[in-house]
Amino acid sequence: MMTSVTLEFPEDVFSALRRSPKEFASELRLAAAIHWYARGEISQEKAAQVAGLDRTDFLLALAREGVDAFIVDFDDLERELARG
């Protein structure tokens, strides 16, 4: 199931960015997905869904944007190593 969200932007934002509304929406979805993924709020799989991409294409988008594909919480890692 999908839910639609409607956002309103000034008409001139599309010409200023030289993007069609469809391209703008696609970039907005990707930006949100990358933001939430980088903050550790959603998984790679969920971020890919938000962006409307498969996981491989999402990983490629992360690389293009210079965002680490694998986020390590060093406190969690230290706890895991201490248990092991």
mmCIF file of C-alpha atoms in Angstrom:
data_model
loop_
_atom_site.group_PDB
_atom_site.id
_atom_site.type_symbol
_atom_site.label_atom_id
_atom_site.label_comp_id
_atom_site.label_asym_id
_atom_site.label_seq_id
_atom_site.Cartn_x
_atom_site.Cartn_y
_atom_site.Cartn_z
ATOM 1 C CA MET A 1 0.000 0.000 0.000
ATOM 2 C CA MET A 2 1.230 3.482 -0.817
ATOM 3 C CA THR A 3 0.239 6.808 0.695
ATOM 4 C CA SER A 4 0.439 10.056 -1.264
ATOM 5 C CA VAL A 5 1.771 13.279 0.199
ATOM 6 C CA THR A 6 1.117 16.593 -1.506
ATOM 7 C CA LEU A 7 3.612 19.432 -1.167
ATOM 8 C CA GLU A 8 3.236 22.916 -2.571
ATOM 9 C CA PHE A 9 6.183 24.906 -3.920
ATOM 10 C CA PRO A 10 6.398 28.250 -5.688
ATOM 11 C CA GLU A 11 6.266 27.694 -9.444
ATOM 12 C CA ASP A 12 9.582 29.481 -9.989
ATOM 13 C CA VAL A 13 11.507 26.965 -7.874
ATOM 14 C CA PHE A 14 11.403 24.477 -10.754
ATOM 15 C CA SER A 15 12.800 26.921 -13.285
ATOM 16 C CA ALA A 16 15.421 28.143 -10.791
ATOM 17 C CA LEU A 17 16.623 24.560 -10.344
ATOM 18 C CA ARG A 18 16.075 23.729 -14.015
ATOM 19 C CA ARG A 19 14.002 20.725 -13.017
ATOM 20 C CA SER A 20 10.556 19.546 -13.975
ATOM 21 C CA PRO A 21 8.172 18.922 -11.083
ATOM 22 C CA LYS A 22 8.680 15.171 -11.645
ATOM 23 C CA GLU A 23 12.491 15.486 -11.514
ATOM 24 C CA PHE A 24 12.188 17.721 -8.437
ATOM 25 C CA ALA A 25 9.997 15.169 -6.657
ATOM 26 C CA SER A 26 12.410 12.362 -7.491
ATOM 27 C CA GLU A 27 15.373 14.346 -6.136
ATOM 28 C CA LEU A 28 13.398 15.300 -3.035
ATOM 29 C CA ARG A 29 12.585 11.641 -2.320
ATOM 30 C CA LEU A 30 16.232 10.689 -2.743
ATOM 31 C CA ALA A 31 17.429 13.558 -0.536
ATOM 32 C CA ALA A 32 15.001 12.565 2.224
ATOM 33 C CA ALA A 33 16.012 8.910 1.971
ATOM 34 C CA ILE A 34 19.716 9.754 2.179
ATOM 35 C CA HIS A 35 19.120 12.127 5.096
ATOM 36 C CA TRP A 36 17.154 9.593 7.135
ATOM 37 C CA TYR A 37 19.545 6.760 6.273
ATOM 38 C CA ALA A 38 22.655 8.803 7.195
ATOM 39 C CA ARG A 39 21.060 9.634 10.555
ATOM 40 C CA GLY A 40 20.400 5.943 11.176
ATOM 41 C CA GLU A 41 16.638 6.426 11.243
ATOM 42 C CA ILE A 42 15.860 3.932 8.463
ATOM 43 C CA SER A 43 17.570 0.921 6.915
ATOM 44 C CA GLN A 44 19.153 0.808 3.465
ATOM 45 C CA GLU A 45 16.225 -1.222 2.212
ATOM 46 C CA LYS A 46 13.645 1.249 3.544
ATOM 47 C CA ALA A 47 15.679 4.205 2.263
ATOM 48 C CA ALA A 48 15.785 2.647 -1.194
ATOM 49 C CA GLN A 49 11.983 2.277 -1.078
ATOM 50 C CA VAL A 50 11.556 5.909 -0.014
ATOM 51 C CA ALA A 51 13.816 6.990 -2.879
ATOM 52 C CA GLY A 52 11.916 4.811 -5.359
ATOM 53 C CA LEU A 53 15.078 2.845 -6.179
ATOM 54 C CA ASP A 54 16.296 -0.690 -5.803
ATOM 55 C CA ARG A 55 18.988 -1.220 -3.181
ATOM 56 C CA THR A 56 21.857 -1.298 -5.691
ATOM 57 C CA ASP A 57 20.820 2.027 -7.219
ATOM 58 C CA PHE A 58 20.428 3.508 -3.743
ATOM 59 C CA LEU A 59 23.989 2.418 -2.874
ATOM 60 C CA LEU A 60 25.203 4.040 -6.096
ATOM 61 C CA ALA A 61 23.339 7.242 -5.166
ATOM 62 C CA LEU A 62 25.029 7.216 -1.741
ATOM 63 C CA ALA A 63 28.415 6.914 -3.452
ATOM 64 C CA ARG A 64 27.613 9.804 -5.838
ATOM 65 C CA GLU A 65 26.650 11.974 -2.868
ATOM 66 C CA GLY A 66 29.712 10.956 -0.820
ATOM 67 C CA VAL A 67 27.627 9.361 1.931
ATOM 68 C CA ASP A 68 28.951 6.261 3.683
ATOM 69 C CA ALA A 69 26.981 3.203 2.612
ATOM 70 C CA PHE A 70 27.564 1.445 5.921
ATOM 71 C CA ILE A 71 26.988 3.326 9.122
ATOM 72 C CA VAL A 72 28.778 2.013 12.185
ATOM 73 C CA ASP A 73 27.770 3.034 15.684
ATOM 74 C CA PHE A 74 31.092 2.695 17.491
ATOM 75 C CA ASP A 75 29.442 2.411 20.917
ATOM 76 C CA ASP A 76 27.388 -0.548 19.664
ATOM 77 C CA LEU A 77 30.494 -2.045 18.060
ATOM 78 C CA GLU A 78 32.468 -1.785 21.319
ATOM 79 C CA ARG A 79 29.630 -3.473 23.233
ATOM 80 C CA GLU A 80 29.534 -6.282 20.664
ATOM 81 C CA LEU A 81 33.295 -6.772 20.841
ATOM 82 C CA ALA A 82 33.203 -6.775 24.634
ATOM 83 C CA ARG A 83 30.584 -9.558 24.589
ATOM 84 C CA GLY A 84 32.491 -11.645 22.039
#
